[in-house]
mmCIF file with all atom_site columns, C-alpha atoms in Angstrom:
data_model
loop_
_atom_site.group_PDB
_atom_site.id
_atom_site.type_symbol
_atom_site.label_atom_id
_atom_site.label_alt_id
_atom_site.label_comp_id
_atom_site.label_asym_id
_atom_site.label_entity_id
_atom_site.label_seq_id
_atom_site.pdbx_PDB_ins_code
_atom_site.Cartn_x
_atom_site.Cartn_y
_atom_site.Cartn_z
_atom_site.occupancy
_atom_site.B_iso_or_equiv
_atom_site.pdbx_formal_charge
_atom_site.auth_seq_id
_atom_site.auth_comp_id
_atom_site.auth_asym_id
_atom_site.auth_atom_id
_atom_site.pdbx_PDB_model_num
ATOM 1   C CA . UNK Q 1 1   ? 1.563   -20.680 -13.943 1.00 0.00 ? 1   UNK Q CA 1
ATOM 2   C CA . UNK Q 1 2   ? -0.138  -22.238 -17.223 1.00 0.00 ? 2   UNK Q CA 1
ATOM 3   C CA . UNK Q 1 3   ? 0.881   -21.865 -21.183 1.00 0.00 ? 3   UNK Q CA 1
ATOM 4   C CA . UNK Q 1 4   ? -0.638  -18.002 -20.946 1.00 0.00 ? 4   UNK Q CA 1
ATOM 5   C CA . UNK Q 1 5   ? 1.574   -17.588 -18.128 1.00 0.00 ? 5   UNK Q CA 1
ATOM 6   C CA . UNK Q 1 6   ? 4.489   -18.237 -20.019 1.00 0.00 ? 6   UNK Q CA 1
ATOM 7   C CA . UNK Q 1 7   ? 3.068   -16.296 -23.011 1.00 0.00 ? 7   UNK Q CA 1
ATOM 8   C CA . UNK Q 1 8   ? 2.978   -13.028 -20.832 1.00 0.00 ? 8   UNK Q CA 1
ATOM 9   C CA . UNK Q 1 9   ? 6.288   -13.296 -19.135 1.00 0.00 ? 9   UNK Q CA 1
ATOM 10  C CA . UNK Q 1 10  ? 7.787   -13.256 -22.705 1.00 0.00 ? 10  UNK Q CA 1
ATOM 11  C CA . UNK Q 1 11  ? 5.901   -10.474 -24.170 1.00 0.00 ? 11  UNK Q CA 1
ATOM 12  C CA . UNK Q 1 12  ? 4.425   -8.914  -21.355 1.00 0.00 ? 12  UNK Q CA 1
ATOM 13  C CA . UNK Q 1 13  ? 7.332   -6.357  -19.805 1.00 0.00 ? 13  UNK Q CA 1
ATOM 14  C CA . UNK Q 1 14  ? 7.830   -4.601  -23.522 1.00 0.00 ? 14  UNK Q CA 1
ATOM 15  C CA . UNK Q 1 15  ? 4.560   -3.422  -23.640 1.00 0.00 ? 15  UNK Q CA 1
ATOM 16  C CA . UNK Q 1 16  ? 4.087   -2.593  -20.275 1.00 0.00 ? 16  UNK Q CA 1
ATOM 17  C CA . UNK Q 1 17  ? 6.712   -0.489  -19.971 1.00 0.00 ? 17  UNK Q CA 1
ATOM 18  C CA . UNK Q 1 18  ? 5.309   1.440   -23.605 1.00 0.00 ? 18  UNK Q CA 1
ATOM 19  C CA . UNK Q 1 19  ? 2.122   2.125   -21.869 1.00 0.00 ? 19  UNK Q CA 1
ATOM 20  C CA . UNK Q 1 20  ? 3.204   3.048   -18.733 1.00 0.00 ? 20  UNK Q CA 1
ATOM 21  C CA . UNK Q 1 21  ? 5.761   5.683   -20.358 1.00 0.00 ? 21  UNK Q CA 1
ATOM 22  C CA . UNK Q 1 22  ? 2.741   7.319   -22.188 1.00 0.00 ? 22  UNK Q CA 1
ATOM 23  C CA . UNK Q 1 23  ? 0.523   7.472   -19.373 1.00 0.00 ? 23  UNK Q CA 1
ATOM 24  C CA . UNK Q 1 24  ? 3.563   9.118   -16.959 1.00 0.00 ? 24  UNK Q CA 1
ATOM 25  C CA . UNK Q 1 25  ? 4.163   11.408  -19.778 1.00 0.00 ? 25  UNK Q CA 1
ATOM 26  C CA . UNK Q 1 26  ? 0.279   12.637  -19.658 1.00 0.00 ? 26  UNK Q CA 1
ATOM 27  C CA . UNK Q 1 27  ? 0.072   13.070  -16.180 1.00 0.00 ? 27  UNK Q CA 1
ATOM 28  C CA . UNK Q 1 28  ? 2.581   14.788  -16.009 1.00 0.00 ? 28  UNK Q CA 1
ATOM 29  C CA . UNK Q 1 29  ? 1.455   17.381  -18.380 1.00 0.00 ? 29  UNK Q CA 1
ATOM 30  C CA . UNK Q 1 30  ? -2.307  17.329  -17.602 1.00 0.00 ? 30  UNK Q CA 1
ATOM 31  C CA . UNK Q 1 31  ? -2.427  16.593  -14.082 1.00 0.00 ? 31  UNK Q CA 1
ATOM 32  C CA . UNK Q 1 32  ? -4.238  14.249  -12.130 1.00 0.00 ? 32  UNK Q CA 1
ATOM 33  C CA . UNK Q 1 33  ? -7.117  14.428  -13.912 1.00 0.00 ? 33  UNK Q CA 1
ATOM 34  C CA . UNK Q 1 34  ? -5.445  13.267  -16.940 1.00 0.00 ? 34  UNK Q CA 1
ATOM 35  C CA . UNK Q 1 35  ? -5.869  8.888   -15.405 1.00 0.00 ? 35  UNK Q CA 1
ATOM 36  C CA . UNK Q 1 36  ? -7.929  6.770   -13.430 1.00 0.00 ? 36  UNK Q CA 1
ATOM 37  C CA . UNK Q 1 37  ? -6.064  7.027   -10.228 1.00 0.00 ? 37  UNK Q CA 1
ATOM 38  C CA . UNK Q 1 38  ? -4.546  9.115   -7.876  1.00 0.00 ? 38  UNK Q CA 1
ATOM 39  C CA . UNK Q 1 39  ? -2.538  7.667   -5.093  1.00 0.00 ? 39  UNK Q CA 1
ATOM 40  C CA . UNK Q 1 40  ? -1.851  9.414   -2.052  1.00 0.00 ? 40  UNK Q CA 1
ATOM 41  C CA . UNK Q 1 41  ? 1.520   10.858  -3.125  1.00 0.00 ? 41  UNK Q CA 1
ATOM 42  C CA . UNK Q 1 42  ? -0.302  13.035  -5.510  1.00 0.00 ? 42  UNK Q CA 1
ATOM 43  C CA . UNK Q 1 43  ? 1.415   10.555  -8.540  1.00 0.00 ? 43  UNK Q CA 1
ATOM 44  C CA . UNK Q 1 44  ? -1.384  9.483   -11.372 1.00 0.00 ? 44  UNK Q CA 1
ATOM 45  C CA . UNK Q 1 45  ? -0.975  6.250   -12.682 1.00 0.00 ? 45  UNK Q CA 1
ATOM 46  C CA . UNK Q 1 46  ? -2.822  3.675   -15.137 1.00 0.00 ? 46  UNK Q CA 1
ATOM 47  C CA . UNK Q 1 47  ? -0.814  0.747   -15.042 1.00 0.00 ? 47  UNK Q CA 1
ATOM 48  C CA . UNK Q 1 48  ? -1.209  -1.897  -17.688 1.00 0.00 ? 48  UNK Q CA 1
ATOM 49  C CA . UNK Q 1 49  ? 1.530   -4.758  -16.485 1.00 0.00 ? 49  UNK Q CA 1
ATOM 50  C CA . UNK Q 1 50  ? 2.762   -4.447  -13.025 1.00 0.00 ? 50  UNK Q CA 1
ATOM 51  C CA . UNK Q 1 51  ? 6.300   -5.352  -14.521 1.00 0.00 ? 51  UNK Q CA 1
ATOM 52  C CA . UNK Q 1 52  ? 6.625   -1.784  -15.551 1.00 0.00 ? 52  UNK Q CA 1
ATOM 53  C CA . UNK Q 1 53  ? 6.326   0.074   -12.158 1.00 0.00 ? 53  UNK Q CA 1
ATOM 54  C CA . UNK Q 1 54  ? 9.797   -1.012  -10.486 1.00 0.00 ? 54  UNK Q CA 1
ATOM 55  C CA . UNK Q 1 55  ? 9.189   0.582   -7.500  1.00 0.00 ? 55  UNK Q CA 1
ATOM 56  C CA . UNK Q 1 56  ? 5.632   0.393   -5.895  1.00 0.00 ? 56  UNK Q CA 1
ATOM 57  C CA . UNK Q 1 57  ? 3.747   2.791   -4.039  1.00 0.00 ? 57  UNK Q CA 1
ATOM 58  C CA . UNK Q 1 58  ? 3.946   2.840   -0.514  1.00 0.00 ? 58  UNK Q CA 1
ATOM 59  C CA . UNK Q 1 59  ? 0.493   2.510   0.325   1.00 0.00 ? 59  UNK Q CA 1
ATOM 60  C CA . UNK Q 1 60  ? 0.369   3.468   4.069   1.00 0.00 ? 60  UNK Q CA 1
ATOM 61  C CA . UNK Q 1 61  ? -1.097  2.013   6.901   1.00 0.00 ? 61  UNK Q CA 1
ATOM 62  C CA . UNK Q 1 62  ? -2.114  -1.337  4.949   1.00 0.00 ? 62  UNK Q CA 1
ATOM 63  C CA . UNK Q 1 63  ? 0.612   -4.039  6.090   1.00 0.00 ? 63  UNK Q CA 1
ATOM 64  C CA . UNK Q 1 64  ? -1.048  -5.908  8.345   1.00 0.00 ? 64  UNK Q CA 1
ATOM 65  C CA . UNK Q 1 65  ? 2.705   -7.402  9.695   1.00 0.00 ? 65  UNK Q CA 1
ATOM 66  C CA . UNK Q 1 66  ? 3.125   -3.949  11.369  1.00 0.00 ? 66  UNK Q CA 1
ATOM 67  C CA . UNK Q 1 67  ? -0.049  -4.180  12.728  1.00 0.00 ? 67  UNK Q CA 1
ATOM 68  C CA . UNK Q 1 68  ? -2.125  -4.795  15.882  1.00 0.00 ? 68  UNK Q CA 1
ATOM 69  C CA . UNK Q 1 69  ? -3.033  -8.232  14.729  1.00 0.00 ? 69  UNK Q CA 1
ATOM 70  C CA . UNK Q 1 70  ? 0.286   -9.849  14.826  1.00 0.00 ? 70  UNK Q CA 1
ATOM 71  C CA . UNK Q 1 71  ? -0.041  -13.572 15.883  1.00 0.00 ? 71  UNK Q CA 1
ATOM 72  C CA . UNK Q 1 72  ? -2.995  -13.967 12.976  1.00 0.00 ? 72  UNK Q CA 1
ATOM 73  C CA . UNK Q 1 73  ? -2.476  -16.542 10.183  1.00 0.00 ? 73  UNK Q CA 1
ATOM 74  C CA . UNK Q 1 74  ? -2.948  -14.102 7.852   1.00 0.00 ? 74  UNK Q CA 1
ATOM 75  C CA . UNK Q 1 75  ? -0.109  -11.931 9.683   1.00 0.00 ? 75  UNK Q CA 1
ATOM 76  C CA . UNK Q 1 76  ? 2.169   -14.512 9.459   1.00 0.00 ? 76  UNK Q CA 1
ATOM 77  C CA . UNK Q 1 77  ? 1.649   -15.239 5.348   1.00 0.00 ? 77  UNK Q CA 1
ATOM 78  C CA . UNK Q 1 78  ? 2.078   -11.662 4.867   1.00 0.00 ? 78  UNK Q CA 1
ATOM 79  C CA . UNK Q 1 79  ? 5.417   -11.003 7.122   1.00 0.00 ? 79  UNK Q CA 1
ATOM 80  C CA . UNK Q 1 80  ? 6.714   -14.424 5.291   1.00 0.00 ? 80  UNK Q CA 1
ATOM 81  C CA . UNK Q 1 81  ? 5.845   -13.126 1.724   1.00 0.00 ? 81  UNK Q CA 1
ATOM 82  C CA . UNK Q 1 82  ? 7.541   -9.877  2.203   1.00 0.00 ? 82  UNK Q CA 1
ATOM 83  C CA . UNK Q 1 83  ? 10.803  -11.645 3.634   1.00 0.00 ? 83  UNK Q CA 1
ATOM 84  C CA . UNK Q 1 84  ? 11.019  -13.481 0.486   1.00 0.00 ? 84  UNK Q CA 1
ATOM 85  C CA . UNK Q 1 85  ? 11.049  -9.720  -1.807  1.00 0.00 ? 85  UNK Q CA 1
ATOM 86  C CA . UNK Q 1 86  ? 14.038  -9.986  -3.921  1.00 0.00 ? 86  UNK Q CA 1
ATOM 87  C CA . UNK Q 1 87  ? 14.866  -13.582 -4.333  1.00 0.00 ? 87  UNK Q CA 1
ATOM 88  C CA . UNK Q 1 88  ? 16.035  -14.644 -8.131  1.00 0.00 ? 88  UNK Q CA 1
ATOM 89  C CA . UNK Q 1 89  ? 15.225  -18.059 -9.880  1.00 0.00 ? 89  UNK Q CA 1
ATOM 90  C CA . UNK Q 1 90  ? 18.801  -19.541 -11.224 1.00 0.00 ? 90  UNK Q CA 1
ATOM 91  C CA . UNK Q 1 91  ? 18.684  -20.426 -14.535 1.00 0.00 ? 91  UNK Q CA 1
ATOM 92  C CA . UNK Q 1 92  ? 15.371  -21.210 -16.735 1.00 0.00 ? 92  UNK Q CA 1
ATOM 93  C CA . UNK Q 1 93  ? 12.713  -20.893 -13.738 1.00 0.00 ? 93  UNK Q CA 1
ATOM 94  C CA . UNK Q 1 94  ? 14.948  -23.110 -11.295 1.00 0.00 ? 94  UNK Q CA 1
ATOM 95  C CA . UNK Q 1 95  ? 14.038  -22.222 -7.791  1.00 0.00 ? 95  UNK Q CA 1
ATOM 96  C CA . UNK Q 1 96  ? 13.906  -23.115 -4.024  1.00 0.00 ? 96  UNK Q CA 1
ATOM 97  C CA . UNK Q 1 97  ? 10.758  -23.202 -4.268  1.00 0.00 ? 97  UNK Q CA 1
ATOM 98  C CA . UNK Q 1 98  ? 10.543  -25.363 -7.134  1.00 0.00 ? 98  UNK Q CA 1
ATOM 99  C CA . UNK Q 1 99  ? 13.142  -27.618 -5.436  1.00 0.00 ? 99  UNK Q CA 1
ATOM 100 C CA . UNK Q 1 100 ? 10.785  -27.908 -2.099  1.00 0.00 ? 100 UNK Q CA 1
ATOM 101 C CA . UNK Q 1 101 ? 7.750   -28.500 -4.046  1.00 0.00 ? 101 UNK Q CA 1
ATOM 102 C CA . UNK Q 1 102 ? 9.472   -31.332 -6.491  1.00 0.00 ? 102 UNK Q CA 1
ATOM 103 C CA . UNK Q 1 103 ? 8.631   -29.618 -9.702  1.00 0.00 ? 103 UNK Q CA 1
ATOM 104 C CA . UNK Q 1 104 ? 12.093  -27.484 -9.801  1.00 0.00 ? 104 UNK Q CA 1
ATOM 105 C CA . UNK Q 1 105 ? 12.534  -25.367 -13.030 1.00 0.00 ? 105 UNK Q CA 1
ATOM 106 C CA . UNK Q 1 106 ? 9.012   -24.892 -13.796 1.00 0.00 ? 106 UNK Q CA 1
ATOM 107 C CA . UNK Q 1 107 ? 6.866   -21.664 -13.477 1.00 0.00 ? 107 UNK Q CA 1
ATOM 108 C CA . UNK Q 1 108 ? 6.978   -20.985 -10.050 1.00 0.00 ? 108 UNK Q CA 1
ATOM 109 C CA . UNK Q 1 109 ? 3.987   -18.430 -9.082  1.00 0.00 ? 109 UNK Q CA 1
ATOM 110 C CA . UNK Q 1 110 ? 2.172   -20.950 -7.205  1.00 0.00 ? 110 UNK Q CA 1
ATOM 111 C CA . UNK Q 1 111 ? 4.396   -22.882 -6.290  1.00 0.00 ? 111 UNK Q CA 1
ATOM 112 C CA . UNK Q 1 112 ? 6.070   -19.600 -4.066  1.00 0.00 ? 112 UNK Q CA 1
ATOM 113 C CA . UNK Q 1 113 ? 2.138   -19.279 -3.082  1.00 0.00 ? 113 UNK Q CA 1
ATOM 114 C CA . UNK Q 1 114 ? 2.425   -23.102 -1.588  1.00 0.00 ? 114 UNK Q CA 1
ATOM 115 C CA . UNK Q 1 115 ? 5.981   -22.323 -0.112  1.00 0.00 ? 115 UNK Q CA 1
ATOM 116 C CA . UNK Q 1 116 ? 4.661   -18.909 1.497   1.00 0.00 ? 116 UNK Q CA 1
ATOM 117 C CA . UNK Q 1 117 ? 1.603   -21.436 3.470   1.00 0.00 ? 117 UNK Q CA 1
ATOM 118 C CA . UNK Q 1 118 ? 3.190   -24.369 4.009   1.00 0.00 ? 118 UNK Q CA 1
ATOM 119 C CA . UNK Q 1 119 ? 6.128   -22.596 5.996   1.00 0.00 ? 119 UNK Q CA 1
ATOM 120 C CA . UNK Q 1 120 ? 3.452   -20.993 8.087   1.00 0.00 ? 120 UNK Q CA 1
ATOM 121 C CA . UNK Q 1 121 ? 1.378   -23.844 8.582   1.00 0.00 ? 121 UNK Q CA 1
ATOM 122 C CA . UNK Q 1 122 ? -1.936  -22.767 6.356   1.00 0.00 ? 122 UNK Q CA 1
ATOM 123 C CA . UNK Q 1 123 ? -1.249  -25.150 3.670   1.00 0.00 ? 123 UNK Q CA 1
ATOM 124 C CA . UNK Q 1 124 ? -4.538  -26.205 4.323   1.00 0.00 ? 124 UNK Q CA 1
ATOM 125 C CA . UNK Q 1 125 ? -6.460  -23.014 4.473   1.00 0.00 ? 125 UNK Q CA 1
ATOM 126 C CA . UNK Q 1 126 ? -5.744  -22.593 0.460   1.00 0.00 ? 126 UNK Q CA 1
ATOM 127 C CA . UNK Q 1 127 ? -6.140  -26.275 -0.852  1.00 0.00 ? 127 UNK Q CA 1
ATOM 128 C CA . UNK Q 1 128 ? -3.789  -28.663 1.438   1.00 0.00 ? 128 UNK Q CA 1
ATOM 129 C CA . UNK Q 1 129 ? -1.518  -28.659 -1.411  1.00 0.00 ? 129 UNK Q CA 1
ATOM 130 C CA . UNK Q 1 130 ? 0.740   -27.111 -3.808  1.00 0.00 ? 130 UNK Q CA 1
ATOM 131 C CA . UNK Q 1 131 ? -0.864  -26.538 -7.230  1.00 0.00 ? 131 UNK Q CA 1
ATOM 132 C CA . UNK Q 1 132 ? 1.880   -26.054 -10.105 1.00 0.00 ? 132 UNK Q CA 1
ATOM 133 C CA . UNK Q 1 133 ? -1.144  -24.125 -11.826 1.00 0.00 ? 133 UNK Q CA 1
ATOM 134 C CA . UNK Q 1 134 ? -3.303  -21.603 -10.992 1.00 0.00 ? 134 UNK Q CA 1
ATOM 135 C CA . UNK Q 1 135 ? -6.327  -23.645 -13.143 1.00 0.00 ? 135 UNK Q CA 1
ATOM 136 C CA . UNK Q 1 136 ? -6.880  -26.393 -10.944 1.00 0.00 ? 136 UNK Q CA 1
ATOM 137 C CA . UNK Q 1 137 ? -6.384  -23.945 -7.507  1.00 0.00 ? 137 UNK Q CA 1
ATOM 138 C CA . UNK Q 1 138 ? -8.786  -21.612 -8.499  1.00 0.00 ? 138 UNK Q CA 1
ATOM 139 C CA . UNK Q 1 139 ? -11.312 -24.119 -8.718  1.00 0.00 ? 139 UNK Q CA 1
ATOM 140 C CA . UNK Q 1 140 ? -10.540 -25.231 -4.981  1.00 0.00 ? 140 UNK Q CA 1
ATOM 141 C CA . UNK Q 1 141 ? -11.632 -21.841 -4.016  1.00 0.00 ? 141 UNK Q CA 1
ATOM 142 C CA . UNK Q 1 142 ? -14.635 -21.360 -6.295  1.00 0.00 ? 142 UNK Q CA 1
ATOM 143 C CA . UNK Q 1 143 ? -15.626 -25.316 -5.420  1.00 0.00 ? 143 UNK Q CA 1
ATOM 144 C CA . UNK Q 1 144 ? -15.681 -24.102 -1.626  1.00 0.00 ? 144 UNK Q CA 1
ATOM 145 C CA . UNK Q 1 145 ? -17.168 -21.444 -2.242  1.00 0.00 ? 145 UNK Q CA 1
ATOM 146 C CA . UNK Q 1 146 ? -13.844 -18.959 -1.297  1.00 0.00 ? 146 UNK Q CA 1
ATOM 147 C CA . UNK Q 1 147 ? -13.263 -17.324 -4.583  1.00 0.00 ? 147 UNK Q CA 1
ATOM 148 C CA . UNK Q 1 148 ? -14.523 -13.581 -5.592  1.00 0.00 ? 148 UNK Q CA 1
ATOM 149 C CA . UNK Q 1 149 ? -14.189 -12.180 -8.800  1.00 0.00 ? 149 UNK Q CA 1
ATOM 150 C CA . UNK Q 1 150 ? -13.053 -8.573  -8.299  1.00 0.00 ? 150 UNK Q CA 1
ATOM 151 C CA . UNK Q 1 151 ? -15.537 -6.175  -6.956  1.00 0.00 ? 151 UNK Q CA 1
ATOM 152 C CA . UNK Q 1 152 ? -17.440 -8.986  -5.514  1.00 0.00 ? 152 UNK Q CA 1
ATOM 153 C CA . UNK Q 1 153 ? -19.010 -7.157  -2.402  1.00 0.00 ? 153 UNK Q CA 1
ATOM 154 C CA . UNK Q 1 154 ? -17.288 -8.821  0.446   1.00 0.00 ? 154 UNK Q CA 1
ATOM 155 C CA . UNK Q 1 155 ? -15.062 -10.164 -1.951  1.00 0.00 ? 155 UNK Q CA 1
ATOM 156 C CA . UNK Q 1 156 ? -11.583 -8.943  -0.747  1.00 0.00 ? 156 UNK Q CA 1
ATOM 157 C CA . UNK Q 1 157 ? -9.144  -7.943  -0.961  1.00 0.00 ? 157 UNK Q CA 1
ATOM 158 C CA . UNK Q 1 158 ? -7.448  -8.722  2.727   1.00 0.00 ? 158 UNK Q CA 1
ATOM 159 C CA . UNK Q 1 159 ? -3.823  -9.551  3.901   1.00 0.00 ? 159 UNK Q CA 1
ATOM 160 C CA . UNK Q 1 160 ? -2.744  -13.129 3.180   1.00 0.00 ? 160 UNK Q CA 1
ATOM 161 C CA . UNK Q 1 161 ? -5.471  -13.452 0.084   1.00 0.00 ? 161 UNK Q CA 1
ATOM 162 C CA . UNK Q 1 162 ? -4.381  -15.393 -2.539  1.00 0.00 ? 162 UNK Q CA 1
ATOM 163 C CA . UNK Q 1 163 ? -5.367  -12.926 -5.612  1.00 0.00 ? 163 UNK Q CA 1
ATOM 164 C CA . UNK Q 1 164 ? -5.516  -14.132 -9.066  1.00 0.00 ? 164 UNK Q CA 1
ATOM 165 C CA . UNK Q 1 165 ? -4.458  -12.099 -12.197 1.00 0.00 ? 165 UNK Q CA 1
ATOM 166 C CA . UNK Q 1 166 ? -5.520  -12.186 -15.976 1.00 0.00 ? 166 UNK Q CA 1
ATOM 167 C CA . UNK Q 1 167 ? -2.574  -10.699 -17.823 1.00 0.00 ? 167 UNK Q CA 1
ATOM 168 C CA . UNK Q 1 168 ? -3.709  -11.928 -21.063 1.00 0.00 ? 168 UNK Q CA 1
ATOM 169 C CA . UNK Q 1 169 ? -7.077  -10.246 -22.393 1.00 0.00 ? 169 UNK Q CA 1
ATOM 170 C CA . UNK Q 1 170 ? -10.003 -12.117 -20.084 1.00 0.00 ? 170 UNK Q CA 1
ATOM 171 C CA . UNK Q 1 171 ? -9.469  -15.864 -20.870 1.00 0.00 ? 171 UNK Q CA 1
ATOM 172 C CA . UNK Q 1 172 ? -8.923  -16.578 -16.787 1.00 0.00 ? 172 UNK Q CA 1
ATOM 173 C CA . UNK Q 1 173 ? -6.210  -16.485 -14.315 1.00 0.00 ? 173 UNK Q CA 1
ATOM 174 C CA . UNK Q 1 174 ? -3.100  -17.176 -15.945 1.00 0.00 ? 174 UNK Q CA 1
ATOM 175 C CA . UNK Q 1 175 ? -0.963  -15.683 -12.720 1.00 0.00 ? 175 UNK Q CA 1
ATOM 176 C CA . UNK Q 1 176 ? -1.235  -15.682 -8.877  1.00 0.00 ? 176 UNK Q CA 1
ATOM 177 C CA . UNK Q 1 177 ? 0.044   -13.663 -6.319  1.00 0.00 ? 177 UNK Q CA 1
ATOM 178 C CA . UNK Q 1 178 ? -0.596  -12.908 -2.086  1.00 0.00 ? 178 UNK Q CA 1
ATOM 179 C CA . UNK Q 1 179 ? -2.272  -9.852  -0.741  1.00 0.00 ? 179 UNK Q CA 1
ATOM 180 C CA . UNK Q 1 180 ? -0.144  -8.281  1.846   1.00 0.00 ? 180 UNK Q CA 1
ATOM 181 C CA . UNK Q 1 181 ? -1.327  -4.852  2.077   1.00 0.00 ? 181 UNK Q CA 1
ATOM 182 C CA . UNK Q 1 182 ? -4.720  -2.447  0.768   1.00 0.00 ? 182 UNK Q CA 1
ATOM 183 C CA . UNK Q 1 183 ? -6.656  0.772   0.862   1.00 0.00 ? 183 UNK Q CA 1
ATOM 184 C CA . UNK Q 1 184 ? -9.580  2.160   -0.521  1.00 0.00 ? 184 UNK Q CA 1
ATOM 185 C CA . UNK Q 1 185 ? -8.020  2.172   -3.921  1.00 0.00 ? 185 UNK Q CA 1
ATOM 186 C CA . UNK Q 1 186 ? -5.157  0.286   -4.505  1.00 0.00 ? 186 UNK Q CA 1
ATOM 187 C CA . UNK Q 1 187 ? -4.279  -3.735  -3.438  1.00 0.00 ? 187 UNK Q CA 1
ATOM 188 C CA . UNK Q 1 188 ? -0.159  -4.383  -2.871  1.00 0.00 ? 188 UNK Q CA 1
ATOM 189 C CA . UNK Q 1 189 ? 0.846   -7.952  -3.355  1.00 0.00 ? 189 UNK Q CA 1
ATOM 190 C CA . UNK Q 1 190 ? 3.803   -10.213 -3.084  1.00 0.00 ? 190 UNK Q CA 1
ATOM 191 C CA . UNK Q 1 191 ? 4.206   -12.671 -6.542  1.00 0.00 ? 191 UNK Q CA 1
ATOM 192 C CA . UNK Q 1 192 ? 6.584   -15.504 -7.407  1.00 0.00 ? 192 UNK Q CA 1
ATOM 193 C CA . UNK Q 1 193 ? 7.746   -15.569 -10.573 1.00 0.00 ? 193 UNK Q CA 1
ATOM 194 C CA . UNK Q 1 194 ? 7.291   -12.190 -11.421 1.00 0.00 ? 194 UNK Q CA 1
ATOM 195 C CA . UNK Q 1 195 ? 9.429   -11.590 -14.081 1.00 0.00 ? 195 UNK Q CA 1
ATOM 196 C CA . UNK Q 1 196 ? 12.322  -13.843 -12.750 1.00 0.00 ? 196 UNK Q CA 1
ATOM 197 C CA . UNK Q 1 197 ? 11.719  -13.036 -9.273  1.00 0.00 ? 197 UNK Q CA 1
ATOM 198 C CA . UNK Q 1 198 ? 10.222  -12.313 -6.274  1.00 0.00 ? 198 UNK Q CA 1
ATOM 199 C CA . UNK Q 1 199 ? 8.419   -9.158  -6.377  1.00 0.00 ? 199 UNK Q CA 1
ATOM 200 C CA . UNK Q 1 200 ? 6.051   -6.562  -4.821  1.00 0.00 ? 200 UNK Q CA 1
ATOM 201 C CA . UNK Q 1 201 ? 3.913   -4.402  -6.440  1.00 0.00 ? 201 UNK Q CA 1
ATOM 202 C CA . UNK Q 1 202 ? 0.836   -2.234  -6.098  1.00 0.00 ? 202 UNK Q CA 1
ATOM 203 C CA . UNK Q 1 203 ? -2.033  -2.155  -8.712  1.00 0.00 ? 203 UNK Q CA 1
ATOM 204 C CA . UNK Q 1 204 ? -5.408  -0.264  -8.579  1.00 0.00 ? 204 UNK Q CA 1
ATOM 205 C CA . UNK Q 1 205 ? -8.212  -2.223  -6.913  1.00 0.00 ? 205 UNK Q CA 1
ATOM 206 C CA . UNK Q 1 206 ? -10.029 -1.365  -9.727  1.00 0.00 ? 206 UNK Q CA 1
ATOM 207 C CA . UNK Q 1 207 ? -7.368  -2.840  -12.401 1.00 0.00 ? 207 UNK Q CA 1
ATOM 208 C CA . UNK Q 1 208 ? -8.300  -5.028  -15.489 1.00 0.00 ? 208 UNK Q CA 1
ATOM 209 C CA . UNK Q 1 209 ? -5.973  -7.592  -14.659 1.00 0.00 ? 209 UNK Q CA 1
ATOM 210 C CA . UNK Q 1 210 ? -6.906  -8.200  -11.214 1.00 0.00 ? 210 UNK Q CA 1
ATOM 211 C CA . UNK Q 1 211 ? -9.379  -11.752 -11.739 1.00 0.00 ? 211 UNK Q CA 1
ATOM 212 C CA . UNK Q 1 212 ? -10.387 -12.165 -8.408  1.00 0.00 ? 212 UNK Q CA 1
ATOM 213 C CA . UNK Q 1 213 ? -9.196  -13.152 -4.878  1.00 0.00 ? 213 UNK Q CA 1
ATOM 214 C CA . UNK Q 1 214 ? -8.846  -16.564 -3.053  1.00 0.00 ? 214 UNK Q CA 1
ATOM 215 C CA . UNK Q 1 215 ? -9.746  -16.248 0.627   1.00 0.00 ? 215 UNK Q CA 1
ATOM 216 C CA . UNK Q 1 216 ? -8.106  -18.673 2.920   1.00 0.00 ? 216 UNK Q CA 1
ATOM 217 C CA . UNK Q 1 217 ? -9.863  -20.700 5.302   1.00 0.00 ? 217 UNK Q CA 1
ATOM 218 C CA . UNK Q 1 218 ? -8.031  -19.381 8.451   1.00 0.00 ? 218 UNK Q CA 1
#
């Protein structure tokens, strides 16, 4: 996480939470109709700031550790993200993580990405390293030529993708997150230092803040 990181965890949950109170409100007057997306429980959403939606979709049939294709790398990032759902920093950003990584009570998103495949032994496959930004590990995927901006064809997403958000008005990736489930509309991840946790979420494919996707080299 960078300086806009830290700018959006501040001010980002207060107006997340005012737009995704209007946009409930409306689709549940109008109907489905009434927003962008319609997931398969029949609820319409627009979601501004994944901090708002405290409870995620279930998007079904997309988590790959469930899956045929158990012993994969990619299987194994995803089934260690989820285990790590719920975990709290201590303090001011003071973390595990942090602690592992030697930069303990910083911002933590990538450093929980690093954690995530270092303990399954794909440290390599996203950089070889553990990048206390998401600035200098985005351009390790776009320098190998790994990194899609959304709606890239062939561009992701798939489980165990690193994907990259812009949360503060298309300046570049100021957050980062892992892939651990998909359908034709919507992406779940796993994030680090969401809020002052661990959490998972579910956006539209098709969201704003979605920058792009990191895919490993497996």
């Amino acid at each position: 996480m960078n300086s806009r990181q830290a700018r959006s965890k501040q001010t980002g949950p207060a107006l997340a939470t005012a737009l995704f109170s209007a946009t409930l409100t409306t689709a549940l007057a109008t109907g489905p109709a009434a927003s962008a997306s319609t997931t398969a429980t029949g609820w319409t959403i627009t979601q501004a700031n994944p901090t708002a939606q405290t409870a995620p979709q279930k998007v079904p049939g997309t988590d790959i550790a469930s899956g045929a294709d158990k012993s994969s790398p990619a299987a194994a990032v995803v089934r260690l993200a989820n285990s790590q759902v719920g975990y709290h920093e201590k303090g001011n950003n003071c973390t595990k993580y942090g602690k592992w990584a030697h930069h303990d009570c910083s911002q933590w998103c990538d450093i929980f990405v690093g954690w995530v495949f270092s303990n399954t032994g794909q440290l390599k496959a996203v950089g070889g390293k553990v990048y206390p930004g998401v600035d200098d590990h985005i351009k390790w995927f776009e320098n190998h030529k790994r990194f899609h901006h959304r709606g890239a064809k062939g561009g992701g997403p798939h489980p165990g993708d690193v994907i990259f958000f812009d949360f503060n008005g298309h300046d570049g990736a100021d957050h980062v997150g892992i892939v651990v489930g998909y359908d034709a509309t919507h992406v779940t991840t796993v994030e680090g230092n969401r809020g002052d946790q661990v959490k998972k979420l579910t956006y539209s494919r098709y969201s704003r803040f979605i920058w792009g996707y990191g895919s490993p080299a497996w």
